[in-house]
CSV table of C-alpha atoms and ligand atoms in Angstrom, one decimal:
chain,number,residue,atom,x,y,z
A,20,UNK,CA,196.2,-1.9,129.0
A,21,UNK,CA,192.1,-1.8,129.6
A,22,UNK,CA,191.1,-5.6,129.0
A,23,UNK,CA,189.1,-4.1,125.7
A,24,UNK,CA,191.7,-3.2,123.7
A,25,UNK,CA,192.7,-6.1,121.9
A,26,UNK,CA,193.1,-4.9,118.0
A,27,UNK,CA,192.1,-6.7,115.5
A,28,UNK,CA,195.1,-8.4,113.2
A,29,UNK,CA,195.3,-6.4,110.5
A,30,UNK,CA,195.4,-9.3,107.6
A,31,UNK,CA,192.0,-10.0,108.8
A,32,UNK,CA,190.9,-6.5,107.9
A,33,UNK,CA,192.6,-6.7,105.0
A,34,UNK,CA,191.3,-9.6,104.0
A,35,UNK,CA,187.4,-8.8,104.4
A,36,UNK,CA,188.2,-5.2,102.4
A,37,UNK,CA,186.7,-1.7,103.0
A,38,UNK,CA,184.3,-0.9,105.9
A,39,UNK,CA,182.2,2.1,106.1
A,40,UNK,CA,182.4,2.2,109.7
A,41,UNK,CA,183.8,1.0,113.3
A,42,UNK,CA,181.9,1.8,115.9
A,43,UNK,CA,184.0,0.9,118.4
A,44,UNK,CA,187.3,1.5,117.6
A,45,UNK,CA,190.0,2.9,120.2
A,46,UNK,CA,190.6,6.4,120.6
A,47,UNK,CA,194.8,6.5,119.6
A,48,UNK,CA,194.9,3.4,116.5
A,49,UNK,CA,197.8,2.1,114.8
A,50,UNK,CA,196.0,1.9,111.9
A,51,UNK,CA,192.2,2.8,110.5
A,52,UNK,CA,189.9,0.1,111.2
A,53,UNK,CA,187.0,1.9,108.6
A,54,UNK,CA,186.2,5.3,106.8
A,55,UNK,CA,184.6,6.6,110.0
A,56,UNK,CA,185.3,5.2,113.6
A,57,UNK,CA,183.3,5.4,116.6
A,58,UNK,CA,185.6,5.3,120.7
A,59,UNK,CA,184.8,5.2,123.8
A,60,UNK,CA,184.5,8.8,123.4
A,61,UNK,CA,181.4,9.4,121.5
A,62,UNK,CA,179.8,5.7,122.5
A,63,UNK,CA,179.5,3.8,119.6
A,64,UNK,CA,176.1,2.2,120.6
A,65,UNK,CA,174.3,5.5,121.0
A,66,UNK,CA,175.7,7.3,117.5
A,67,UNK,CA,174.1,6.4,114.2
A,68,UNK,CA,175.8,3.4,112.0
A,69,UNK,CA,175.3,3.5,108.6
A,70,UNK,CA,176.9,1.5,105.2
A,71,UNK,CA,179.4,-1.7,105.8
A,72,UNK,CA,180.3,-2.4,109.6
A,73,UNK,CA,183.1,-3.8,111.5
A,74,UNK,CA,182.4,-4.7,114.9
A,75,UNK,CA,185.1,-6.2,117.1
A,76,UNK,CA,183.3,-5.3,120.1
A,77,UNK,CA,184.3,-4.6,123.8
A,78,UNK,CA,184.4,-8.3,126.0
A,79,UNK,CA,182.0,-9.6,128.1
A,80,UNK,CA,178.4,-9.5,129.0
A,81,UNK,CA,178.5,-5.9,126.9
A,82,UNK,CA,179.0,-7.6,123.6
A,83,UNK,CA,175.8,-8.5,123.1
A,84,UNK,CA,174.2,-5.3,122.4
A,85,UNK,CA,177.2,-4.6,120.3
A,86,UNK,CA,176.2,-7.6,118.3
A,87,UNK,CA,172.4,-7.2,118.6
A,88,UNK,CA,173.1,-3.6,117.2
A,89,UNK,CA,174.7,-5.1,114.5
A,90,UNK,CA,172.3,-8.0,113.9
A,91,UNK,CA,169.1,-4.9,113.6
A,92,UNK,CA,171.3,-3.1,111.2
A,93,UNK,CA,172.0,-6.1,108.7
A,94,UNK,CA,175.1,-4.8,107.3
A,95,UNK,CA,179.1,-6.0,108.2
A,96,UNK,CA,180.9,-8.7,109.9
A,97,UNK,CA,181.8,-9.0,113.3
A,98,UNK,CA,184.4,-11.2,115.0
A,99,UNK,CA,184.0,-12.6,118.5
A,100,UNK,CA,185.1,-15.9,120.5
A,101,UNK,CA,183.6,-18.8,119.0
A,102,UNK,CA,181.6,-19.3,122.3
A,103,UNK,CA,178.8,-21.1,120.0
A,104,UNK,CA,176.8,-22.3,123.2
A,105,UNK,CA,176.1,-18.8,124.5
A,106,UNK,CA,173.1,-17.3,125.0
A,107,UNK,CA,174.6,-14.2,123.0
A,108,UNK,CA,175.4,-16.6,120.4
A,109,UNK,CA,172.1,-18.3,119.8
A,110,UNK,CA,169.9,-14.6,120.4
A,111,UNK,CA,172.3,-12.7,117.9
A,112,UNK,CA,173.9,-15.2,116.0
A,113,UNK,CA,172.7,-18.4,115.0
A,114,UNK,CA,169.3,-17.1,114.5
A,115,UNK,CA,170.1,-13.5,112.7
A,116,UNK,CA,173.4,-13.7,110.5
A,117,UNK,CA,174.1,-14.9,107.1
A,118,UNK,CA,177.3,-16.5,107.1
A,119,UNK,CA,179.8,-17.7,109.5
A,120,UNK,CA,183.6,-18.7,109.1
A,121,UNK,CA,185.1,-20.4,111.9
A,122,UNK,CA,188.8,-19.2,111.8
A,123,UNK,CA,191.6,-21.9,111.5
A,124,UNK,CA,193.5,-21.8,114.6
A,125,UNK,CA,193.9,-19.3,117.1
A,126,UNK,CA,193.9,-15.4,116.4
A,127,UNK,CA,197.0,-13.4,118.0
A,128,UNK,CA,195.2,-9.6,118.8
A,129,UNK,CA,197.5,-6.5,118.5
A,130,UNK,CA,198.3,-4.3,121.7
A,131,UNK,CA,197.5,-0.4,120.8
A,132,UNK,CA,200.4,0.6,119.4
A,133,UNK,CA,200.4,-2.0,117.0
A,134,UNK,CA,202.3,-4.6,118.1
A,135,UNK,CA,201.4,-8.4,118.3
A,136,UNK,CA,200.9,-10.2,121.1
A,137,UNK,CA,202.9,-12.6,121.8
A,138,UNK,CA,200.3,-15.0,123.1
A,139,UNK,CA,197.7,-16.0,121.2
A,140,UNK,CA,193.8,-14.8,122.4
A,141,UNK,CA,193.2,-18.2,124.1
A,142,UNK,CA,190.0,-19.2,122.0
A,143,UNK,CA,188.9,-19.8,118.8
A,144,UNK,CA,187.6,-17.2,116.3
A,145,UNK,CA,184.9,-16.4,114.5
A,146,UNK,CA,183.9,-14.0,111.7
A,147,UNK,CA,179.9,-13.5,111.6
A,148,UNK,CA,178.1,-11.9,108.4
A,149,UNK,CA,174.8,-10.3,108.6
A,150,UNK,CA,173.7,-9.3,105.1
A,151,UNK,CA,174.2,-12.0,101.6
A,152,UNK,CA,176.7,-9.6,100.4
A,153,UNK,CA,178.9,-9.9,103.5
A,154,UNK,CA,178.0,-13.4,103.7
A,155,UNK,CA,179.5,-13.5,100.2
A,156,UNK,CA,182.9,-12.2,101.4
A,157,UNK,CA,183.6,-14.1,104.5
A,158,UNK,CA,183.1,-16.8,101.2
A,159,UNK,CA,185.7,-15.8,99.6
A,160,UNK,CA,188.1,-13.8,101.8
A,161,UNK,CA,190.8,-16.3,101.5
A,162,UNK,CA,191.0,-16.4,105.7
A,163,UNK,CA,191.9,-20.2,106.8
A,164,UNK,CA,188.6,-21.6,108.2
A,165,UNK,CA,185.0,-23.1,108.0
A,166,UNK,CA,183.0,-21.4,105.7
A,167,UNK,CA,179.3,-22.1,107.2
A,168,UNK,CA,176.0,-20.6,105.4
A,169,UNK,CA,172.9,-19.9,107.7
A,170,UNK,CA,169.5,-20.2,106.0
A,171,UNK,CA,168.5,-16.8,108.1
A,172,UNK,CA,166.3,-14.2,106.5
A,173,UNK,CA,168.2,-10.8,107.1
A,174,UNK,CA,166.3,-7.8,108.2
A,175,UNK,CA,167.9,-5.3,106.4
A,176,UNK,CA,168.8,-1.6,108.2
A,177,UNK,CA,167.6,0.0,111.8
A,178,UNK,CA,169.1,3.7,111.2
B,205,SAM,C1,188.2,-5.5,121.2
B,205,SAM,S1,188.6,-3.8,120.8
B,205,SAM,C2,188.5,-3.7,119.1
B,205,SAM,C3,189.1,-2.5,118.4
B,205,SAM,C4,188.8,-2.4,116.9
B,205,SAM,N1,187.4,-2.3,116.7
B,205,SAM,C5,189.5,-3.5,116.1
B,205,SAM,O1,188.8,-4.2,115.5
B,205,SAM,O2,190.7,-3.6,116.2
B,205,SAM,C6,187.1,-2.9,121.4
B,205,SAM,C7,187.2,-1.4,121.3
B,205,SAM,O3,186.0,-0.8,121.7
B,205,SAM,C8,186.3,0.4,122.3
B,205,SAM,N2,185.1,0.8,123.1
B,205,SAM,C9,184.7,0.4,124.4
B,205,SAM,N3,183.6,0.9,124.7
B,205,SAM,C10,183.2,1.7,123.7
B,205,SAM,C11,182.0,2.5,123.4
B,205,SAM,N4,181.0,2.6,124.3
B,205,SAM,N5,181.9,3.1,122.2
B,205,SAM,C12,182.9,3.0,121.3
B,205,SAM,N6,184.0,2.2,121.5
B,205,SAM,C13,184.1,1.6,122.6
B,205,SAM,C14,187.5,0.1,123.1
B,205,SAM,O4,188.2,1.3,123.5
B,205,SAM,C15,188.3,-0.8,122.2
B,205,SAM,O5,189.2,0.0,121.4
């Protein structure tokens, strides 16, 4: 398995309701992430995003853009490592999103056909919320965790 696909759980998704869109999503899914998904395929980052995001982005030193993408177009959650030290983390993160809820314990991701690993993903979790509406779900998602408010001023849509 290519080290990006690690699927979300779905009672996260469930939890945080409909999305609009996935930009990156994988190209053969157990399940639909959004309305309308972006792969590998069509590259997410170069295709237009529009209404409520998710964004579980591809690892490393790409998620960034994923996240900066995310940040310009003011709309979604995202869910990364709780890496709160990064660079990525202070650029797209503490000083651009609305909300953040730090997930209780540690996530187990789901292999492509829809199975769950049997080991959990090593790190802690976090859901990010860019836009006061999404801030308002992560809120009041029911997800274990630690709900944490940012006092940024979103910049709302780049498409
Ligand atoms: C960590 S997985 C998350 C999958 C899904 N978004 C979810 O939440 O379960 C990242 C996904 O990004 C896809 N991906 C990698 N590069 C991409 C690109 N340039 N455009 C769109 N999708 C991409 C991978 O194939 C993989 O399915």
């Amino acid at each position: 398995m290519k080290n990006d696909e690690w699927l979300t759980p779905p009672h996260v998704l469930k939890a945080l309701g409909a999305f609009d869109l996935d930009p990156c999503a994988p190209i053969k899914r157990p399940w639909e992430m959004a309305a309308q998904h972006y792969t590998a395929q069509d590259n997410g980052l170069q295709q237009p995003w529009s209404g409520r995001v998710w964004l579980n982005p591809p690892y490393g030193a790409e998620a960034a853009k994923w996240l900066a993408r995310l940040a310009a177009h003011g709309a979604g959650v995202a869910l990364i490592f709780a890496r709160t030290e990064t660079e990525m983390f202070f650029e797209h993160v503490w000083s651009k999103a609305s909300a953040l809820l730090f997930l209780k314990g540690r996530l187990h991701f789901h292999f492509v056909d829809g199975t769950r690993a049997p080991a959990n993903g090593g790190a802690p979790s976090v859901l990010i919320a860019y836009g006061a509406a999404d801030a308002e779900i992560l809120k009041s998602c029911g997800l274990l965790g630690a709900y944490v408010p940012l006092a940024t001023q979103q910049t709302q849509g780049d498409d």
